[in-house]
PDB file of C-alpha atoms and ligand atoms in Angstrom:
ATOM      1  CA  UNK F   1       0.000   0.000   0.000  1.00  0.00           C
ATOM      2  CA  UNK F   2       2.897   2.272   0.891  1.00  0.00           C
ATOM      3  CA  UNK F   3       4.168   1.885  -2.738  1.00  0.00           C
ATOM      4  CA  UNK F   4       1.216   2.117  -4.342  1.00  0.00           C
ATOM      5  CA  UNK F   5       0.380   5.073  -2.842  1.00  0.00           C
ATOM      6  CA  UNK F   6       4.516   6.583  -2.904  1.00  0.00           C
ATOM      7  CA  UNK F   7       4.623   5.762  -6.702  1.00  0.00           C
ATOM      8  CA  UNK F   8       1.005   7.471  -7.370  1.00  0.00           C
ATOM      9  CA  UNK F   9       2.402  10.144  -5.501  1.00  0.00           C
ATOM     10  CA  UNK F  10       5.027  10.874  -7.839  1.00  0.00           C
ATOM     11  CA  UNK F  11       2.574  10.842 -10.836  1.00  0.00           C
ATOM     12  CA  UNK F  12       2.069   7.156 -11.835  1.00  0.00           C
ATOM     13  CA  UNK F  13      -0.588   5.544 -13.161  1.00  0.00           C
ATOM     14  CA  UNK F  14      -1.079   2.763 -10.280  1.00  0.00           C
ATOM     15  CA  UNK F  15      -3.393  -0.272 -10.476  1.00  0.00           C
ATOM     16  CA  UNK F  16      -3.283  -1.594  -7.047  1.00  0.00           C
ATOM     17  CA  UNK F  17      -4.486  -5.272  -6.872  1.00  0.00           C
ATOM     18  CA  UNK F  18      -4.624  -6.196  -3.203  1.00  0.00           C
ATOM     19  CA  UNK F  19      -5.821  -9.765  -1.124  1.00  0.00           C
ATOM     20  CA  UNK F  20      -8.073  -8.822   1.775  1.00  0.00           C
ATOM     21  CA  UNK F  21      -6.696  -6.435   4.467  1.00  0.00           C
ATOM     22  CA  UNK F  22      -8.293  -3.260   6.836  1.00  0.00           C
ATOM     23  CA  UNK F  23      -6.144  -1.229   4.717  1.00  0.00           C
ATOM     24  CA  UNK F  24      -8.799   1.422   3.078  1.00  0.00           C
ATOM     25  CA  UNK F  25      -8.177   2.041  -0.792  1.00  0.00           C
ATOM     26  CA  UNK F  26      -5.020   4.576  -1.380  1.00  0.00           C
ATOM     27  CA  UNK F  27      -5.749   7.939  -2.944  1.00  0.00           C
ATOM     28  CA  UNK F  28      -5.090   8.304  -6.512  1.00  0.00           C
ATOM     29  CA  UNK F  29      -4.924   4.695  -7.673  1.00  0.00           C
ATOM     30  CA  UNK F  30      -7.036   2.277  -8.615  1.00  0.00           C
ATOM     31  CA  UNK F  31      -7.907  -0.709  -6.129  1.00  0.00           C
ATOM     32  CA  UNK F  32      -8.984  -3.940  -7.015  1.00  0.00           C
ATOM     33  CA  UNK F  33     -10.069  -6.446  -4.372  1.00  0.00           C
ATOM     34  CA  UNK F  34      -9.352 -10.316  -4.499  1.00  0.00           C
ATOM     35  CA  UNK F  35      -9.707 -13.190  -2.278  1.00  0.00           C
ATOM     36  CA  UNK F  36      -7.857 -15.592  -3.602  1.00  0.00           C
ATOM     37  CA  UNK F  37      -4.689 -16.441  -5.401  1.00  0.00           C
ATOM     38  CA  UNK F  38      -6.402 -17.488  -9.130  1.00  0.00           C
ATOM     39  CA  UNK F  39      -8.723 -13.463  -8.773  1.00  0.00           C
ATOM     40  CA  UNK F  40      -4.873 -12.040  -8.314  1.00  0.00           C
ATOM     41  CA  UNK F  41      -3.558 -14.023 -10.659  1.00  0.00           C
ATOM     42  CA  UNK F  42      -6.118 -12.876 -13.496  1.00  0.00           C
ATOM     43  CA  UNK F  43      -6.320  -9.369 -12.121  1.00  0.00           C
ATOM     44  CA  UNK F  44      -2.792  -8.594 -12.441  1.00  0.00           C
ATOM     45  CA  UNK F  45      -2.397 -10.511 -15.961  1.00  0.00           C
ATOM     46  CA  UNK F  46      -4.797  -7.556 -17.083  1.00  0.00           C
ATOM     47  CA  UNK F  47      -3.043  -4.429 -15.916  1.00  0.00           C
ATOM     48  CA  UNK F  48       0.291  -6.037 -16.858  1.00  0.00           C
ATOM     49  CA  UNK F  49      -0.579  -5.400 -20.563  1.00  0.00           C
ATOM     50  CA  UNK F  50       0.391  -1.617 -20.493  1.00  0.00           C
ATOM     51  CA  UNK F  51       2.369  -1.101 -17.663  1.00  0.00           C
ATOM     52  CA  UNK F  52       5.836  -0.420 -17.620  1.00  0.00           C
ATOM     53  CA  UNK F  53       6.554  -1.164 -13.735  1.00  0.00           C
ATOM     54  CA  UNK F  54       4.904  -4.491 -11.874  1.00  0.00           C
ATOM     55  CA  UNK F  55       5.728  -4.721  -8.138  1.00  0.00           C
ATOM     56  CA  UNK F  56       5.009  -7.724  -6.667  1.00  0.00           C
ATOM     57  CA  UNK F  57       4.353  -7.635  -2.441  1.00  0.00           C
ATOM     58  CA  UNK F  58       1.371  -9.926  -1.296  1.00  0.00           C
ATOM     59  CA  UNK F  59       2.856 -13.016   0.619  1.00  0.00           C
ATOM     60  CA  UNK F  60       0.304 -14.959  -1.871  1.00  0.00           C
ATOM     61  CA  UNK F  61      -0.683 -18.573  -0.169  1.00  0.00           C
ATOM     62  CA  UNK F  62       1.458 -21.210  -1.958  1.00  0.00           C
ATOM     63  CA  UNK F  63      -1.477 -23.899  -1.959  1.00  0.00           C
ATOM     64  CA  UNK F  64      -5.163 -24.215  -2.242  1.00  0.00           C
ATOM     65  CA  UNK F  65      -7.373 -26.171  -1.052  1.00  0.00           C
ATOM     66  CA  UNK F  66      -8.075 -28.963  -3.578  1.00  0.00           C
ATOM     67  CA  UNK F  67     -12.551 -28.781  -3.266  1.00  0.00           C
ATOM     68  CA  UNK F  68     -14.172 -25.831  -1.416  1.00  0.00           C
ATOM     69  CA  UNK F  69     -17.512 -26.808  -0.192  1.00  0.00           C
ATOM     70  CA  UNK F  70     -20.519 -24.183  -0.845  1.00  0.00           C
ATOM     71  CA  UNK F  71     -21.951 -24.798   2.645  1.00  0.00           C
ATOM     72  CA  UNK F  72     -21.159 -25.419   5.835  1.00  0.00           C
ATOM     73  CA  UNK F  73     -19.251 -28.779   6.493  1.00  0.00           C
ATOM     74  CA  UNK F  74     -20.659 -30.857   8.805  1.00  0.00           C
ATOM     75  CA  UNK F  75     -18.327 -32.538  11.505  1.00  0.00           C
ATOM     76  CA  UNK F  76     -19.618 -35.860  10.474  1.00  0.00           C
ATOM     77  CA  UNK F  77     -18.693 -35.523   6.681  1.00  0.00           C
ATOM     78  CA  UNK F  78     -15.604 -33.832   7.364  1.00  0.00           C
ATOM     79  CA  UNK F  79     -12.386 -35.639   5.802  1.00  0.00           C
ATOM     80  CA  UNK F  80      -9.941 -36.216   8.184  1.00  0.00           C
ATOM     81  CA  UNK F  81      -7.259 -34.508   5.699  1.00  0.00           C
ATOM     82  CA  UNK F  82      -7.547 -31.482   3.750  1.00  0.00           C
ATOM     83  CA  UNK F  83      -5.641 -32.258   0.393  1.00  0.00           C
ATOM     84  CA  UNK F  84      -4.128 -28.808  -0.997  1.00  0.00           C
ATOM     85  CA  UNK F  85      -2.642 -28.242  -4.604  1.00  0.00           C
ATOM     86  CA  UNK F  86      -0.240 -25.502  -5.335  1.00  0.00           C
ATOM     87  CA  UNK F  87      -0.984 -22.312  -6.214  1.00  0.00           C
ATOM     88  CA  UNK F  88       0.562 -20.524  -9.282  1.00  0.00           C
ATOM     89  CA  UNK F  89       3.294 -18.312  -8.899  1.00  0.00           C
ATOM     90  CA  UNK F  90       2.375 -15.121 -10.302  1.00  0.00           C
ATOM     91  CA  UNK F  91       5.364 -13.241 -10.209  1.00  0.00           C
ATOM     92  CA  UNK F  92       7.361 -16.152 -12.081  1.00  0.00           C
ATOM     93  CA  UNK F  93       4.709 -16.059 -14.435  1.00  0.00           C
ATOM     94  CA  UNK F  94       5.626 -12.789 -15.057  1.00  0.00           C
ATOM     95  CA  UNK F  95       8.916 -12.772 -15.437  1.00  0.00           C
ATOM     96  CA  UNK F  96       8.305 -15.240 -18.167  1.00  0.00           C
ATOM     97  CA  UNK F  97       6.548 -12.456 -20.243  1.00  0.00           C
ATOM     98  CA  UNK F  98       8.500  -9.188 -18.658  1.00  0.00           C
ATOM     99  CA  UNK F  99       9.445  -7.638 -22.352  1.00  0.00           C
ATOM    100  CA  UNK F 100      10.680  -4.381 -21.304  1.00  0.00           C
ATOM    101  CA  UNK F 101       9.096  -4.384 -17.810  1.00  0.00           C
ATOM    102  CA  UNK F 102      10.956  -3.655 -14.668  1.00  0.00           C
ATOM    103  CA  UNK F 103      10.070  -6.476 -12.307  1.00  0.00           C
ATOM    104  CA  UNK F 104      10.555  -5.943  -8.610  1.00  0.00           C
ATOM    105  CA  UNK F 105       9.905  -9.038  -6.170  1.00  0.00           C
ATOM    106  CA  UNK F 106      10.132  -9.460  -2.192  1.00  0.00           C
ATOM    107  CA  UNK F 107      11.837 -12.072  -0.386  1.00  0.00           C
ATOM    108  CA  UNK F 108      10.243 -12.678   3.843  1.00  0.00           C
ATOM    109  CA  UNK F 109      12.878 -15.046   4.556  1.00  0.00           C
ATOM    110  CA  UNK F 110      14.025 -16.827   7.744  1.00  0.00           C
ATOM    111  CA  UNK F 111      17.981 -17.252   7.733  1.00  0.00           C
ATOM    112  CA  UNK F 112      19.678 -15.989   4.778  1.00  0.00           C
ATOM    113  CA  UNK F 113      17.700 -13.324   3.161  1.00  0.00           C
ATOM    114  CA  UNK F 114      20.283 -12.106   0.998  1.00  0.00           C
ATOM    115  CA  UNK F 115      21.058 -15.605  -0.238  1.00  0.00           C
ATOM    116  CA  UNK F 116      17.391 -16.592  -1.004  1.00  0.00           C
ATOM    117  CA  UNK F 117      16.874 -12.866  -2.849  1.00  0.00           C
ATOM    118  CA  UNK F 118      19.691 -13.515  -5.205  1.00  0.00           C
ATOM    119  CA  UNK F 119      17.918 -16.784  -5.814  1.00  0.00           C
ATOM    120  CA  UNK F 120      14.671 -15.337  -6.579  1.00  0.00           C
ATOM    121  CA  UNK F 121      16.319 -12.826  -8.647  1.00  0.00           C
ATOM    122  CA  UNK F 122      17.625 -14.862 -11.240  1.00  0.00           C
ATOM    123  CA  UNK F 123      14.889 -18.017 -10.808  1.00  0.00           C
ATOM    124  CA  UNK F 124      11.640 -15.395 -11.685  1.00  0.00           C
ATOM    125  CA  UNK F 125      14.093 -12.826 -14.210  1.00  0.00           C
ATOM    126  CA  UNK F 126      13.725  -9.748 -11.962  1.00  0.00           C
ATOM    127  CA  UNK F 127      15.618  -6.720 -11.707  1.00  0.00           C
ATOM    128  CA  UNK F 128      15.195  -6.244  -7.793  1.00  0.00           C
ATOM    129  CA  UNK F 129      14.111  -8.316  -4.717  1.00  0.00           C
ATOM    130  CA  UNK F 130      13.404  -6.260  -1.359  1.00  0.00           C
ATOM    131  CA  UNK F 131      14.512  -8.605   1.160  1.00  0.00           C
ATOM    132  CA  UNK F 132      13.214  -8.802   5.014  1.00  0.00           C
ATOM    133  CA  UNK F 133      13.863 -11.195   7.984  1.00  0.00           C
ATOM    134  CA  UNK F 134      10.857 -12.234   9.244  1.00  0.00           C
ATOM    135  CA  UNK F 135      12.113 -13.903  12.119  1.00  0.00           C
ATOM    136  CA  UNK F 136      12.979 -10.657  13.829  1.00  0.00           C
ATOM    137  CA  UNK F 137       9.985  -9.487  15.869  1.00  0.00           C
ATOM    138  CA  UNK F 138       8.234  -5.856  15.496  1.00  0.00           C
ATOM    139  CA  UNK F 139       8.741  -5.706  11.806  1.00  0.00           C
ATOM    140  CA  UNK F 140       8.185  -6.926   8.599  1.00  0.00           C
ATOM    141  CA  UNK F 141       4.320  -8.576   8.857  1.00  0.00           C
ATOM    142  CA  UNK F 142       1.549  -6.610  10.583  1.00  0.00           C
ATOM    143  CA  UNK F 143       4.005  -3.490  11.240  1.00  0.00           C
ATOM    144  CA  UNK F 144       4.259  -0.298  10.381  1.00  0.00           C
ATOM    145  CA  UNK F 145       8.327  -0.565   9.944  1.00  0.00           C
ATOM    146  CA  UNK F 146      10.904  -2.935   8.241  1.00  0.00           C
ATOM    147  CA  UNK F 147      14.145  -3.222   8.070  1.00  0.00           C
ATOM    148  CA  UNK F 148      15.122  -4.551   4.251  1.00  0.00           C
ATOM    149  CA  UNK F 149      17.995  -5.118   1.651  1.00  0.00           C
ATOM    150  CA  UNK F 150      17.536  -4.322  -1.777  1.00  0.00           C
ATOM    151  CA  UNK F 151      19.385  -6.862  -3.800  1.00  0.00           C
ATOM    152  CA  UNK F 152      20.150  -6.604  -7.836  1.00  0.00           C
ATOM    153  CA  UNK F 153      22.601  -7.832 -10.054  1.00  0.00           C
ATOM    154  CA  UNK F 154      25.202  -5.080  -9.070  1.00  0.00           C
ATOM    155  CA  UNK F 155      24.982  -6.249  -5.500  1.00  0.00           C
ATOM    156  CA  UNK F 156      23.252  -5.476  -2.094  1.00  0.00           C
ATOM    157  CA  UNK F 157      22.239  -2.855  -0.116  1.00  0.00           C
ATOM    158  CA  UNK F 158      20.744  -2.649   3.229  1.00  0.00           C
ATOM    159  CA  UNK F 159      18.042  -0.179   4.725  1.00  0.00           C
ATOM    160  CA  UNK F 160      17.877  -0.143   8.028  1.00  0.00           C
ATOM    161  CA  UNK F 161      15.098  -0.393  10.512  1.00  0.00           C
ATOM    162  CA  UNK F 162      12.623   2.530   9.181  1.00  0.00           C
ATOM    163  CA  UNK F 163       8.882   2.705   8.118  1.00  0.00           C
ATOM    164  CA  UNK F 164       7.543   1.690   5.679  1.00  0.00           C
ATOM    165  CA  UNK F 165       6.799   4.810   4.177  1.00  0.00           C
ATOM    166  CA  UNK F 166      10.172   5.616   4.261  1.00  0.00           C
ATOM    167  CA  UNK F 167      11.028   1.828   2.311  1.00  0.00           C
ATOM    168  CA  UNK F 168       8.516   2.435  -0.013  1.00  0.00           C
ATOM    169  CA  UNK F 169      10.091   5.883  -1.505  1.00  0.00           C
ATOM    170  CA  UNK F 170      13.482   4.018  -1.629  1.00  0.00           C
ATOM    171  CA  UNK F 171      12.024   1.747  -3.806  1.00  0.00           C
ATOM    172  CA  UNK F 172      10.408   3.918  -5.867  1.00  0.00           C
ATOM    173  CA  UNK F 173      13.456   5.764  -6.153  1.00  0.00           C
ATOM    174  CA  UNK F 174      15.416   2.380  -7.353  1.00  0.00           C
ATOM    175  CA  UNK F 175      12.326   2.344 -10.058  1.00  0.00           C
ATOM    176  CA  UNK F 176      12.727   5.125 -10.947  1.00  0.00           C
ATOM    177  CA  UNK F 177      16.884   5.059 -11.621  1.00  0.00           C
ATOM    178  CA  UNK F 178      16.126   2.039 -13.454  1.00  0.00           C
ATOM    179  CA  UNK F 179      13.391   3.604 -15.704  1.00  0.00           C
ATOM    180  CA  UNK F 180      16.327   6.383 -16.494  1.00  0.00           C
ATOM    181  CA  UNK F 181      18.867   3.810 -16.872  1.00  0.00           C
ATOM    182  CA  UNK F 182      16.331   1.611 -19.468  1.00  0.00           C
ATOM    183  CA  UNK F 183      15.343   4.979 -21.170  1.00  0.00           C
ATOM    184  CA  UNK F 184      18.936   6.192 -21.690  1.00  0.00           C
ATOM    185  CA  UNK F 185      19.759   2.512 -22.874  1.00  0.00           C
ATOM    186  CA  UNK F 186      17.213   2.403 -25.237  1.00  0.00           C
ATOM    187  CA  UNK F 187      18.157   5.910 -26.457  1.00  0.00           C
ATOM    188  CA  UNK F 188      22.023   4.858 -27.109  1.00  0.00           C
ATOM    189  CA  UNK F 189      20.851   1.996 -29.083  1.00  0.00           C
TER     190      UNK F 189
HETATM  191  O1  LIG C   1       9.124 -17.737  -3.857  1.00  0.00           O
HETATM  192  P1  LIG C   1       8.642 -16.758  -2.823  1.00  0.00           P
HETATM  193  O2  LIG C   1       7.189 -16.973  -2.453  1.00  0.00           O
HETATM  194  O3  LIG C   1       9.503 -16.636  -1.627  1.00  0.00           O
HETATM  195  O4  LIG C   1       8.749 -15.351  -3.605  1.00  0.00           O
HETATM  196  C1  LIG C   1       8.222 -14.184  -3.080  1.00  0.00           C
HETATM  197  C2  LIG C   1       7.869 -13.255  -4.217  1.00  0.00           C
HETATM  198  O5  LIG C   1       7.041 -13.933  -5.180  1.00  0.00           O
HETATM  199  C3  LIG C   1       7.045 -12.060  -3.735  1.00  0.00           C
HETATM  200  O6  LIG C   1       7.346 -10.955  -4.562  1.00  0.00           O
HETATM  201  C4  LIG C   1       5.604 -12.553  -3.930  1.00  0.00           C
HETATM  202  O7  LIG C   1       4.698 -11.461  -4.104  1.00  0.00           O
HETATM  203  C5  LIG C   1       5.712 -13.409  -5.190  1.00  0.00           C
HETATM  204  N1  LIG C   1       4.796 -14.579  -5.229  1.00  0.00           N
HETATM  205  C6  LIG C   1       3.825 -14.668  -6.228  1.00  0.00           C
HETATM  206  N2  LIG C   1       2.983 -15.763  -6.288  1.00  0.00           N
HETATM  207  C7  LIG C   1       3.099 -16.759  -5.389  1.00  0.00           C
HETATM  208  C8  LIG C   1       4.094 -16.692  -4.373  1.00  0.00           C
HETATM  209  C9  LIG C   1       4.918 -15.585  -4.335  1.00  0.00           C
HETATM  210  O8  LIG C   1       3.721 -13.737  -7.054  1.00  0.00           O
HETATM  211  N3  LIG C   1       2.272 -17.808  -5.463  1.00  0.00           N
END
């Protein structure tokens, strides 16, 4: 939401497509509500046609339950097991069909964020991963601070412990170098 709201801001045109949360809409940018991984999944393929930017936050479930029952389920039909089946991964997806795009990704890792960023990096073809320990309690999840490191083929940086407000303009500011950096590129070739 901080992004979202940082990067309309600063003049974009932002399509935010958020799970449920108390969070109320952002000003200036479109909102659009989904439950479930498969509504994100199809919501975001649409407004990744014409954008230039996707950033990619929501800790999206990795599974799904297999059959979702209409009704209530009564205790005496209930299986014993819930059998779950895995959910895309959206930003992979992505990165499959980034053309021109600049993809950013986050990593909420336990142990060796840094490590399991680079991975990411290279595994869904993104240009940055904002990486978080989620292990350390007060931040990250359900806070109104973080403390991150924003990891890219050059190397790593950290941020320390700030809000997210704060995280969210550093990020757009990365964006934004990299938007400079693609449109003086493009302009030398
Ligand atoms: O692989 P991992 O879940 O750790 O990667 C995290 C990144 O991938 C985040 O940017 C998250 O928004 C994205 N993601 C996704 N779809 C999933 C799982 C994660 O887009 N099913």
């Amino acid at each position: 939401y901080a992004i979202a709201e940082e990067c309309g801001r600063r003049g974009a045109s932002v399509t935010l497509v958020s799970g449920p949360t108390v969070l109320p809409d952002p000003f200036g940018v479109t909102t659009v509500r989904v439950e479930t991984a498969l509504e994100m999944e199809a919501a975001v393929a649409s407004a990744y046609e014409a954008c230039d930017v996707a950033v990619a936050t929501a800790a999206v479930a990795d599974f799904r339950p297999q059959t979702v029952s209409a009704g209530k389920i009564k205790k005496d039909d209930a299986a014993a097991q819930l059998v779950l089946v895995r959910n895309p991964d959206i930003l992979a997806g992505l990165g499959q069909r980034k053309g021109t795009r600049i993809l950013v990704g986050f990593a909420a890792e336990t142990g060796d964020p840094i490590g399991a960023a680079r991975a990411k990096l290279d595994a869904k073809n993104l240009d940055l991963v904002v990486a978080n320990d989620v292990s350390v309690p007060g931040q990250g999840f359900g806070a109104d601070v973080n403390a991150v490191w924003f990891v890219d083929s050059q190397g790593e940086r950290e941020i320390e412990l700030t809000s997210k407000r704060q995280i969210a303009r550093a990020v757009t500011d990365e964006v934004v170098r990299m938007l400079g950096e693609r449109h003086t590129g493009n302009r030398e070739a």
